[in-house]
XYZ file of N, CA and C in Angstrom:
756
model
N 0.598 -1.178 0.013
C 0.091 0.058 0.010
C 0.876 1.346 -0.014
N 2.156 1.265 0.054
C 3.207 2.315 0.375
C 2.928 2.948 1.574
N 3.324 4.316 1.540
C 4.029 4.773 2.919
C 2.387 5.442 3.178
N 1.988 5.540 4.262
C 0.460 6.024 4.977
C 0.325 7.309 4.703
N -0.623 7.971 4.469
C -0.923 9.281 4.099
C -1.208 9.713 5.328
N -0.434 11.168 5.410
C -0.503 11.793 6.268
C -1.603 13.119 6.566
N -2.578 13.170 7.526
C -3.058 14.491 7.941
C -2.570 15.304 8.637
N -2.558 16.415 8.771
C -1.426 17.466 8.960
C -2.512 18.744 9.300
N -2.718 19.329 10.710
C -3.554 19.960 11.308
C -2.801 21.781 10.839
N -2.567 22.537 10.322
C -1.694 23.376 10.487
C -2.380 24.746 11.116
N -1.405 25.241 12.108
C -1.687 26.462 12.598
C -1.064 27.835 12.412
N -1.901 28.522 11.882
C -1.255 30.118 11.389
C -1.001 30.700 13.137
N -0.433 31.224 12.967
C -0.056 32.143 14.528
C 0.522 33.331 13.910
N -0.325 34.358 14.732
C -0.180 36.035 14.586
C -0.301 36.187 16.083
N 0.656 36.952 16.567
C 0.995 37.552 17.692
C 0.958 36.831 19.064
N 1.017 35.505 18.913
C 0.985 34.110 20.070
C -0.245 33.437 19.829
N -1.331 34.021 18.557
C -2.805 33.221 18.890
C -2.567 32.752 17.729
N -3.330 31.276 17.445
C -3.763 30.988 16.151
C -5.166 31.545 15.667
N -4.957 31.734 14.264
C -5.690 32.384 13.449
C -5.995 32.206 12.192
N -7.287 32.168 11.432
C -7.467 31.296 10.245
C -8.137 32.590 9.544
N -7.704 32.838 8.113
C -8.684 33.697 7.397
C -9.172 32.611 6.124
N -9.765 33.944 5.078
C -9.834 33.052 3.677
C -9.317 34.091 2.608
N -8.939 33.273 1.692
C -7.944 33.909 0.733
C -6.910 34.611 1.322
N -6.382 34.083 2.637
C -5.199 34.746 3.083
C -5.573 36.141 3.887
N -6.664 36.622 3.879
C -7.123 37.614 4.714
C -8.386 37.317 5.553
N -9.200 38.309 6.285
C -10.160 38.242 7.033
C -9.798 37.389 8.093
N -8.842 37.474 9.020
C -8.635 36.613 9.983
C -9.332 36.539 11.439
N -9.645 35.187 11.856
C -10.444 35.380 12.806
C -9.484 34.035 13.817
N -9.792 34.383 15.497
C -8.910 33.818 15.922
C -9.255 32.354 16.416
N -8.467 31.259 16.713
C -8.920 30.236 17.048
C -8.296 29.369 18.029
N -7.718 30.014 18.829
C -6.848 29.631 20.590
C -5.742 29.469 20.538
N -5.403 28.953 21.447
C -3.826 28.888 21.905
C -2.821 27.926 20.974
N -1.712 28.274 20.335
C -1.270 27.436 19.669
C -0.707 26.073 20.456
N -0.206 26.287 21.421
C 0.264 24.865 22.214
C -0.791 24.334 22.762
N -1.872 24.699 23.024
C -3.103 23.790 23.655
C -3.452 23.175 22.281
N -3.856 23.796 21.167
C -4.253 23.165 20.058
C -3.290 21.928 19.501
N -1.777 22.587 19.514
C -1.226 21.399 18.977
C -1.055 19.965 20.334
N -1.225 20.108 21.102
C -1.391 19.274 22.277
C -2.658 18.245 21.806
N -3.790 19.056 21.456
C -5.016 18.275 21.248
C -4.869 17.388 20.033
N -4.123 18.269 19.119
C -4.019 17.516 18.186
C -3.443 16.241 17.982
N -1.990 16.383 18.887
C -1.140 15.219 18.713
C -1.809 14.007 19.632
N -3.048 14.570 20.532
C -3.665 13.356 21.454
C -4.539 12.578 20.206
N -5.418 13.347 19.497
C -6.280 13.061 18.719
C -5.765 12.080 17.306
N -4.581 11.924 17.263
C -3.781 11.203 16.329
C -3.306 11.824 14.726
N -3.012 13.374 15.129
C -2.708 14.082 13.692
C -1.493 13.222 13.547
N -0.819 13.096 12.359
C 0.527 12.543 12.023
C 1.595 13.440 12.151
N 1.487 14.957 12.062
C 2.332 15.876 12.072
C 1.443 17.306 12.250
N 2.152 18.002 12.738
C 1.485 19.581 12.785
C 2.531 21.046 11.771
N 2.000 21.520 11.597
C 2.513 22.766 10.902
C 2.149 24.110 11.664
N 3.413 24.868 12.234
C 3.231 25.962 12.693
C 3.589 27.247 11.958
N 2.620 28.155 11.460
C 3.315 29.126 10.505
C 3.612 30.519 11.265
N 4.120 31.142 11.531
C 4.254 32.648 11.753
C 3.913 33.576 10.560
N 2.541 33.772 10.700
C 2.097 34.416 9.342
C 2.206 35.887 8.763
N 3.057 36.253 9.852
C 3.058 37.802 9.434
C 4.724 38.122 9.705
N 5.703 37.293 9.521
C 7.058 37.113 10.089
C 7.667 37.755 8.903
N 7.292 37.124 7.987
C 7.988 37.464 6.517
C 7.477 39.014 6.229
N 6.184 39.233 6.657
C 6.238 40.525 5.996
C 6.426 41.695 7.185
N 6.702 41.372 8.068
C 7.122 42.197 9.054
C 8.794 42.063 9.458
N 9.035 41.157 8.989
C 10.720 41.279 9.151
C 10.790 40.403 10.633
N 9.701 39.897 11.099
C 10.121 39.283 12.640
C 10.633 37.944 12.406
N 11.465 37.649 13.533
C 11.651 35.663 13.577
C 10.647 35.534 14.388
N 10.622 33.941 13.812
C 9.762 32.967 14.433
C 9.398 33.244 15.979
N 8.581 32.670 16.707
C 8.358 33.091 18.352
C 9.147 31.785 18.510
N 10.344 32.032 18.895
C 11.155 30.627 19.470
C 10.549 29.786 20.718
N 10.239 30.856 21.628
C 9.465 30.609 23.111
C 8.155 29.442 22.768
N 7.549 30.334 21.913
C 6.623 28.936 21.021
C 6.658 27.869 20.623
N 8.058 27.563 20.131
C 8.160 26.407 19.601
C 8.701 25.429 20.470
N 9.339 26.201 21.598
C 10.098 25.384 23.044
C 9.083 24.687 23.546
N 7.702 25.411 23.538
C 6.567 25.205 24.454
C 5.744 23.881 23.753
N 5.683 24.394 22.559
C 5.317 23.118 21.799
C 6.024 21.751 22.076
N 7.307 22.024 21.704
C 8.198 20.489 22.007
C 7.966 20.026 22.871
N 7.756 20.902 24.258
C 7.509 20.173 25.381
C 6.650 19.195 25.884
N 5.464 19.816 24.994
C 3.771 19.223 25.042
C 3.663 18.189 23.793
N 4.375 18.270 22.820
C 3.369 17.323 21.750
C 4.806 16.202 21.598
N 4.276 14.880 20.939
C 5.019 13.694 20.746
C 5.047 13.594 18.947
N 4.449 14.364 18.281
C 4.703 13.979 17.076
C 5.117 15.263 16.206
N 5.649 14.853 15.060
C 6.660 15.426 14.193
C 5.967 17.017 14.121
N 6.877 18.358 13.842
C 5.990 19.290 13.613
C 7.204 20.105 13.065
N 6.805 21.231 11.829
C 7.308 22.205 10.980
C 7.164 23.428 11.755
N 7.781 24.277 11.462
C 7.879 25.541 12.220
C 8.432 26.418 10.551
N 7.446 27.736 10.266
C 7.781 28.552 9.093
C 7.395 29.929 9.489
N 7.969 30.749 8.949
C 7.706 31.972 8.859
C 8.971 33.018 9.664
N 9.326 33.734 8.584
C 10.762 34.880 8.413
C 11.685 34.014 8.616
N 12.100 32.896 8.222
C 13.256 32.108 8.144
C 13.803 32.397 7.219
N 15.215 33.107 7.337
C 15.841 33.878 6.161
C 17.404 33.391 6.149
N 18.073 32.630 7.028
C 19.466 32.308 6.982
C 19.524 31.220 7.892
N 20.724 30.065 7.715
C 20.998 28.951 8.390
C 20.573 29.391 10.043
N 21.137 30.340 10.424
C 21.044 30.695 11.927
C 19.586 30.748 12.553
N 18.504 30.878 11.277
C 17.041 30.706 11.804
C 16.857 29.627 11.963
N 17.442 28.748 10.982
C 16.845 27.240 10.992
C 17.501 26.654 12.256
N 18.742 26.879 12.289
C 19.499 26.436 13.755
C 18.839 26.492 15.159
N 18.457 27.989 15.403
C 17.814 28.388 16.534
C 16.630 27.498 16.725
N 15.609 27.322 15.551
C 14.409 26.257 15.741
C 14.229 25.245 15.957
N 15.274 24.383 15.090
C 15.557 23.287 15.821
C 15.933 22.760 16.705
N 16.931 23.995 17.572
C 17.491 23.706 18.599
C 16.333 23.953 19.562
N 15.226 24.833 19.344
C 14.205 24.818 20.304
C 13.050 23.744 20.094
N 13.631 23.145 19.129
C 12.611 21.516 19.227
C 11.638 21.323 17.991
N 11.699 22.099 17.092
C 11.112 21.757 15.690
C 11.730 20.725 14.713
N 11.076 20.007 14.266
C 11.738 18.780 13.492
C 12.198 19.140 12.007
N 11.153 20.047 11.539
C 11.377 20.546 9.951
C 11.525 22.279 10.269
N 11.632 22.683 9.269
C 11.522 24.060 8.724
C 10.847 24.429 7.517
N 9.906 25.130 7.246
C 8.955 25.592 6.296
C 9.751 26.569 5.365
N 10.429 27.080 4.361
C 10.639 28.184 3.952
C 9.894 28.504 2.698
N 9.469 29.802 2.123
C 8.990 30.045 1.442
C 9.134 31.063 0.668
N 8.916 32.512 0.860
C 9.641 33.868 0.392
C 10.901 33.781 0.123
N 11.589 33.841 1.197
C 13.305 33.562 1.224
C 13.882 32.278 0.399
N 13.135 31.504 -0.238
C 13.552 30.254 -0.739
C 13.587 31.010 -2.039
N 12.217 31.630 -2.753
C 12.615 32.254 -3.817
C 13.457 33.175 -4.267
N 13.614 34.344 -3.212
C 14.389 35.105 -2.948
C 15.909 34.561 -3.312
N 16.214 33.565 -2.563
C 17.629 33.428 -2.282
C 17.507 31.700 -2.231
N 17.442 31.168 -3.669
C 17.323 29.683 -3.450
C 18.478 28.595 -2.749
N 19.524 29.420 -2.963
C 20.762 28.891 -2.593
C 20.587 28.418 -0.823
N 19.377 29.018 -0.557
C 19.034 28.730 1.142
C 19.014 27.280 1.093
N 17.926 26.703 -0.069
C 17.400 25.077 0.141
C 18.740 24.517 -0.128
N 19.599 24.753 -0.629
C 20.927 24.089 -0.962
C 21.785 23.872 0.657
N 21.617 25.397 1.492
C 22.310 25.518 2.770
C 21.728 24.539 3.468
N 20.196 24.681 3.404
C 19.813 23.874 4.580
C 19.758 22.078 4.736
N 19.843 21.873 3.268
C 19.741 20.329 3.025
C 21.416 19.915 3.462
N 22.327 20.680 3.059
C 23.753 20.309 3.101
C 23.879 20.099 4.589
N 23.438 21.070 5.370
C 23.530 21.114 6.653
C 23.237 20.663 7.646
N 21.601 20.376 7.443
C 20.901 19.740 8.500
C 20.095 18.601 7.753
N 19.822 17.983 6.182
C 19.594 16.828 5.439
C 18.233 17.647 4.964
N 17.878 16.992 4.093
C 17.153 17.321 3.023
C 15.576 17.108 3.960
N 15.550 15.903 4.912
C 14.447 15.993 5.632
C 13.832 17.082 6.420
N 14.888 17.741 7.027
C 14.412 19.270 7.569
C 13.865 20.394 6.738
N 13.705 20.150 5.585
C 13.778 21.470 4.321
C 12.384 21.212 4.037
N 11.099 22.134 4.238
C 9.805 22.088 3.391
C 10.093 23.068 2.736
N 9.819 23.181 1.321
C 9.880 24.091 0.711
C 8.350 24.174 0.543
N 7.420 25.611 0.878
C 6.352 25.953 0.849
C 5.955 26.894 -0.364
N 5.164 26.667 -1.142
C 4.852 27.408 -2.052
C 3.324 27.997 -1.854
N 3.053 29.032 -2.180
C 1.703 29.585 -2.051
C 1.766 29.878 -3.732
N 0.951 29.550 -4.131
C 0.389 29.979 -5.785
C -0.925 30.133 -6.400
N -0.958 30.916 -7.164
C -2.624 31.435 -7.870
C -2.530 30.951 -9.301
N -3.748 30.213 -9.677
C -3.869 30.014 -10.754
C -4.932 31.135 -11.829
N -3.757 31.908 -12.656
C -4.441 33.026 -13.583
C -3.974 32.826 -14.820
N -4.764 33.031 -15.966
C -5.256 32.895 -17.329
C -4.244 31.019 -17.568
N -4.302 30.193 -17.108
C -4.343 28.833 -16.909
C -2.887 28.314 -16.336
N -2.126 29.513 -15.900
C -0.865 29.574 -15.194
C -0.634 29.470 -13.952
N -0.092 28.899 -13.094
C 0.065 29.146 -11.646
C 1.459 29.686 -11.194
N 0.958 31.063 -10.649
C 2.145 31.639 -10.552
C 2.388 31.679 -8.885
N 3.758 31.857 -8.523
C 4.185 31.669 -6.885
C 4.024 33.450 -6.573
N 3.762 33.400 -5.556
C 3.303 34.396 -4.563
C 4.278 34.401 -3.815
N 4.752 35.697 -3.028
C 5.796 36.134 -1.832
C 4.976 36.647 -0.505
N 5.879 36.586 0.595
C 5.157 37.496 1.579
C 3.589 37.243 1.723
N 3.557 36.119 2.173
C 2.177 35.353 2.711
C 1.091 35.728 1.786
N 1.551 35.629 0.279
C 0.350 35.989 -0.969
C 0.221 37.313 -0.826
N 0.948 38.475 -0.829
C 0.986 39.489 -0.952
C 1.678 39.879 -2.399
N 2.804 39.514 -2.749
C 3.528 40.012 -3.918
C 3.214 39.017 -5.097
N 2.917 39.214 -6.231
C 3.345 38.187 -7.240
C 4.811 38.011 -7.697
N 5.026 36.923 -8.376
C 6.164 36.860 -9.228
C 5.829 36.433 -10.182
N 6.951 36.093 -11.176
C 6.411 35.477 -12.528
C 7.188 34.123 -12.652
N 7.405 33.877 -11.623
C 7.870 32.303 -11.430
C 6.706 31.266 -11.070
N 6.628 30.174 -12.048
C 5.929 29.468 -12.163
C 6.012 28.258 -11.235
N 4.808 27.578 -10.909
C 4.681 26.504 -9.715
C 5.881 25.426 -9.984
N 4.986 25.100 -11.406
C 6.135 23.531 -11.387
C 7.391 23.402 -11.750
N 7.933 24.916 -12.382
C 9.415 24.887 -12.466
C 10.021 25.383 -11.395
N 9.304 25.843 -10.284
C 9.798 26.326 -8.855
C 9.900 25.285 -7.986
N 8.991 24.351 -8.311
C 8.882 23.002 -7.372
C 9.990 22.041 -7.717
N 10.084 22.335 -9.246
C 11.152 21.125 -9.597
C 12.693 21.616 -9.122
N 12.900 22.654 -9.128
C 14.001 23.364 -8.786
C 14.011 23.427 -7.490
N 13.143 23.253 -6.680
C 13.458 23.063 -4.923
C 13.908 21.691 -4.900
N 13.170 20.799 -5.678
C 13.380 19.520 -5.268
C 14.920 18.962 -5.573
N 15.547 19.607 -6.632
C 16.708 19.517 -7.154
C 17.708 19.820 -6.334
N 17.620 20.743 -5.529
C 18.344 21.977 -4.549
C 18.447 21.105 -3.193
N 17.681 20.148 -3.110
C 17.608 19.264 -1.616
C 16.679 19.320 -0.731
N 15.208 20.204 -1.150
C 14.443 20.319 -0.438
C 13.537 18.976 -0.072
N 13.136 18.284 0.896
C 12.332 17.106 0.972
C 11.207 16.948 0.959
N 10.378 18.092 0.721
C 9.043 17.906 0.400
C 8.490 19.530 0.093
N 7.268 19.276 -0.518
C 6.881 20.504 -1.175
C 5.338 20.723 -0.243
N 5.364 21.677 -0.016
C 3.983 22.125 0.702
C 2.851 23.114 -0.276
N 2.331 22.788 -1.194
C 1.858 23.600 -2.029
C 0.124 23.999 -1.527
N 0.217 25.239 -1.448
C -1.225 26.219 -1.422
C -1.841 26.725 -2.404
N -2.759 26.309 -2.721
C -3.385 27.107 -3.650
C -4.068 28.343 -2.874
N -4.110 29.447 -3.858
C -4.465 30.950 -2.977
C -5.806 30.790 -3.338
N -6.060 30.369 -4.508
C -7.737 30.088 -5.139
C -8.551 29.529 -4.487
N -7.946 28.331 -3.687
C -8.616 27.250 -2.998
C -8.684 27.579 -1.313
N -7.632 28.294 -0.855
C -7.845 28.940 0.590
C -8.800 29.341 1.486
N -9.304 28.501 2.274
C -10.244 28.817 3.049
C -11.717 28.941 2.713
N -11.944 28.311 0.986
C -12.652 28.262 0.489
C -13.911 27.085 0.846
N -12.975 26.045 0.926
C -13.647 25.121 1.574
C -14.616 24.227 0.438
N -14.181 24.054 -0.827
C -14.437 23.604 -1.737
C -13.732 22.316 -2.293
N -12.544 21.901 -1.870
C -11.877 20.843 -2.231
C -10.469 21.944 -2.852
N -9.191 20.729 -2.751
C -8.178 20.940 -3.075
C -7.475 21.154 -4.589
N -6.395 21.681 -5.073
C -6.325 21.999 -6.333
C -5.766 20.685 -7.087
N -6.713 19.950 -7.054
C -6.342 18.370 -7.237
C -5.558 18.105 -8.785
N -6.242 18.608 -9.509
C -5.199 18.520 -11.137
C -3.957 18.923 -10.686
N -3.648 20.547 -10.243
C -1.993 20.837 -9.826
C -1.435 19.690 -9.266
N -2.336 19.447 -7.801
C -1.206 18.100 -7.296
C -1.109 17.211 -7.772
N -1.755 16.594 -8.920
C -1.333 15.487 -9.438
C -0.347 15.676 -10.580
N -0.453 16.463 -11.234
C 1.051 17.151 -12.146
C 2.252 17.504 -11.087
N 2.317 17.993 -10.013
C 3.251 17.836 -9.035
C 3.495 16.235 -8.731
N 2.517 15.577 -8.140
C 3.339 14.209 -7.872
C 3.678 13.736 -9.008
N 3.410 13.823 -9.998
C 4.058 12.936 -11.485
C 5.642 13.728 -12.137
N 5.210 14.821 -11.113
C 7.207 15.869 -11.841
C 8.174 15.392 -10.970
N 7.583 15.055 -9.693
C 8.339 15.090 -8.936
C 8.803 13.719 -7.693
N 9.672 13.587 -7.111
C 9.730 11.978 -6.465
C 9.718 12.528 -5.080
N 9.652 13.849 -4.851
C 9.519 13.723 -3.250
C 8.101 14.007 -2.850
N 7.804 14.143 -1.421
C 6.403 14.132 -0.882
C 5.915 15.398 -1.207
N 4.594 15.207 -1.756
C 3.813 16.586 -1.501
C 2.674 16.508 -0.586
N 2.533 18.192 0.040
C 1.468 18.252 0.945
C 0.436 19.028 0.510
N -0.790 18.426 0.307
C -1.811 19.520 -0.240
C -2.150 20.635 0.771
N -2.638 22.230 0.569
C -3.022 22.394 1.212
C -3.775 23.971 0.638
N -4.918 24.110 1.572
C -6.450 25.050 0.566
C -7.342 24.364 0.032
N -8.388 24.363 0.740
C -9.388 24.025 0.319
C -10.659 22.932 0.646
N -9.957 22.791 2.044
C -10.508 21.442 2.696
C -11.567 21.820 3.415
N -12.901 21.362 3.071
C -14.355 21.221 3.527
C -14.940 20.607 4.181
N -14.616 19.329 3.612
C -15.434 17.965 4.015
C -14.278 16.656 4.076
N -14.536 15.937 4.313
C -13.898 14.302 4.743
C -13.790 14.161 3.207
N -14.597 13.815 2.172
C -14.230 13.681 0.604
C -13.111 14.620 0.044
N -12.962 15.944 0.312
C -12.149 16.317 -0.080
C -10.835 15.707 -0.025
N -10.593 15.534 1.317
C -9.323 14.709 1.626
C -8.761 13.561 0.942
N -10.329 12.427 0.846
C -9.917 11.494 -0.015
C -9.422 11.767 -1.612
N -10.374 13.067 -1.989
C -9.838 13.396 -3.476
C -8.140 13.723 -3.428
N -7.861 14.679 -2.460
C -6.458 15.054 -2.602
C -5.613 13.856 -2.678
N -5.830 13.062 -1.959
C -5.196 11.709 -2.153
C -5.078 10.545 -2.905
N -6.567 10.839 -3.807
C -7.029 9.521 -4.802
C -6.989 10.136 -6.158
N -7.223 12.019 -6.163
C -6.890 12.280 -7.400
C -5.851 12.997 -7.801
N -5.483 13.952 -6.555
C -4.252 14.617 -6.659
C -3.027 13.644 -6.316
N -3.126 12.237 -5.789
C -2.111 11.787 -5.510
C -0.976 12.449 -4.514
N -1.594 13.205 -3.590
C -0.487 14.248 -2.619
C -0.225 13.157 -1.379
N 0.627 13.044 -0.750
C 1.359 12.219 0.299
C 0.502 12.482 1.806
N 0.120 13.763 1.132
C -0.205 14.525 2.849
C -1.388 15.826 2.729
N -2.338 15.684 3.512
C -3.139 16.596 3.263
C -3.136 17.793 4.726
N -3.092 18.880 4.394
C -3.157 19.994 5.488
C -4.058 20.317 5.496
N -4.880 20.980 6.629
C -5.692 21.952 6.736
C -5.945 22.764 8.146
N -6.700 23.245 7.956
C -7.115 24.688 9.253
C -8.209 24.668 10.183
N -8.881 25.484 9.579
C -10.489 25.797 10.096
C -10.906 24.715 10.243
N -11.182 23.334 9.191
C -12.186 22.271 9.546
C -11.605 21.547 10.841
N -10.323 21.707 11.349
C -10.016 21.166 12.468
C -10.275 21.963 13.350
N -9.887 23.182 13.432
C -9.674 24.473 14.427
C -11.186 24.347 15.014
N -12.055 24.784 14.133
C -13.373 24.738 14.730
C -14.326 23.892 15.019
N -13.610 22.516 14.952
C -14.285 21.094 15.139
C -15.317 20.765 14.028
N -15.067 21.382 13.079
C -16.101 20.496 11.836
C -15.457 18.869 11.449
N -14.283 19.026 11.312
C -14.267 17.577 11.173
C -12.810 16.849 12.266
N -13.265 16.026 13.021
C -12.377 15.390 13.820
C -11.521 14.655 13.349
N -10.093 14.638 13.977
C -9.301 13.937 13.209
C -9.500 12.353 12.829
N -9.933 11.788 14.447
C -9.757 10.254 14.318
C -10.988 9.871 13.303
N -11.904 10.803 13.254
C -12.881 10.344 12.168
C -12.907 10.619 10.969
N -12.094 11.193 10.634
C -11.549 11.616 9.558
C -10.739 10.294 8.847
N -9.668 10.089 9.569
C -8.860 8.718 9.344
C -9.743 7.714 9.159
N -10.768 7.514 10.289
C -11.478 6.168 9.991
C -12.069 6.317 8.728
N -12.730 7.155 8.371
C -13.116 7.549 7.190
C -12.594 7.491 6.163
N -11.286 7.668 6.047
C -10.383 7.422 4.860
C -9.981 5.862 4.798
N -9.668 5.459 6.078
C -9.631 4.108 5.881
C -10.605 2.820 5.376
N -11.873 3.271 5.889
C -12.632 2.867 5.225
C -13.011 2.728 3.441
N -12.239 3.754 2.953
C -12.283 4.101 1.749
C -10.985 3.580 0.756
N -10.039 2.910 1.620
C -9.289 2.176 0.825
C -7.845 3.331 1.174
N -8.150 4.182 1.738
C -6.689 5.207 2.036
C -5.796 4.780 3.056
N -4.479 4.435 2.923
C -3.834 3.671 4.138
C -3.254 4.854 5.091
N -4.016 4.946 6.200
C -3.409 5.767 7.087
C -3.481 5.338 8.570
N -2.530 6.308 9.181
C -1.970 5.410 10.715
C -3.211 5.926 11.234
N -4.300 4.674 11.925
C -5.187 4.773 12.875
C -4.630 4.796 14.366
């Protein structure tokens, strides 16, 4: 059956609080990130992602103390992103207890950062996050939490990131983010066919079927979601049971 598919709650953190928006705007509060992380760990989530969503934009460093608190409370792998611009940032977060780091804007601005992280800490530590929007049948990458458009195309950049040593691609469709109408399965399938590293689907989960489609149609290795988990719409154990019953290999 191959490797088990992973279910990954994502916690967007702003000023120490978990928040959730739609299409990257209109944020609302969803609770304490450490307590939420603990609850997800107990509920059977496979991994967690914590993103300091304003760090790149405001030039701040990710909150190291939160990472330390999370590491003390949970026993599943977790990834931290936001405001990571150099190896010293990566070192600080790994030392605080993170298992992986997610880089997005910084990687596009300085692609060598991927090589540096992979060479220093191993590919498994480097998650290359890509925020992209479909415009006129082309997927374009965006910087600074979806604020600034680039002329870089999703599939080209994902392939380059892999070749430079990224261990995983976390692809968020800005068109689908927070809309709850399903993941960008066609784009996910193209990524899965083009790359040999795991693809994490992000943006669009609204019901259990959407997760199934991301795995069955999008060929994703993991599916990430936020609001459906934070606001109790889809309990993680229930989702895994559903996927298992439909023939998707998940850890129960």
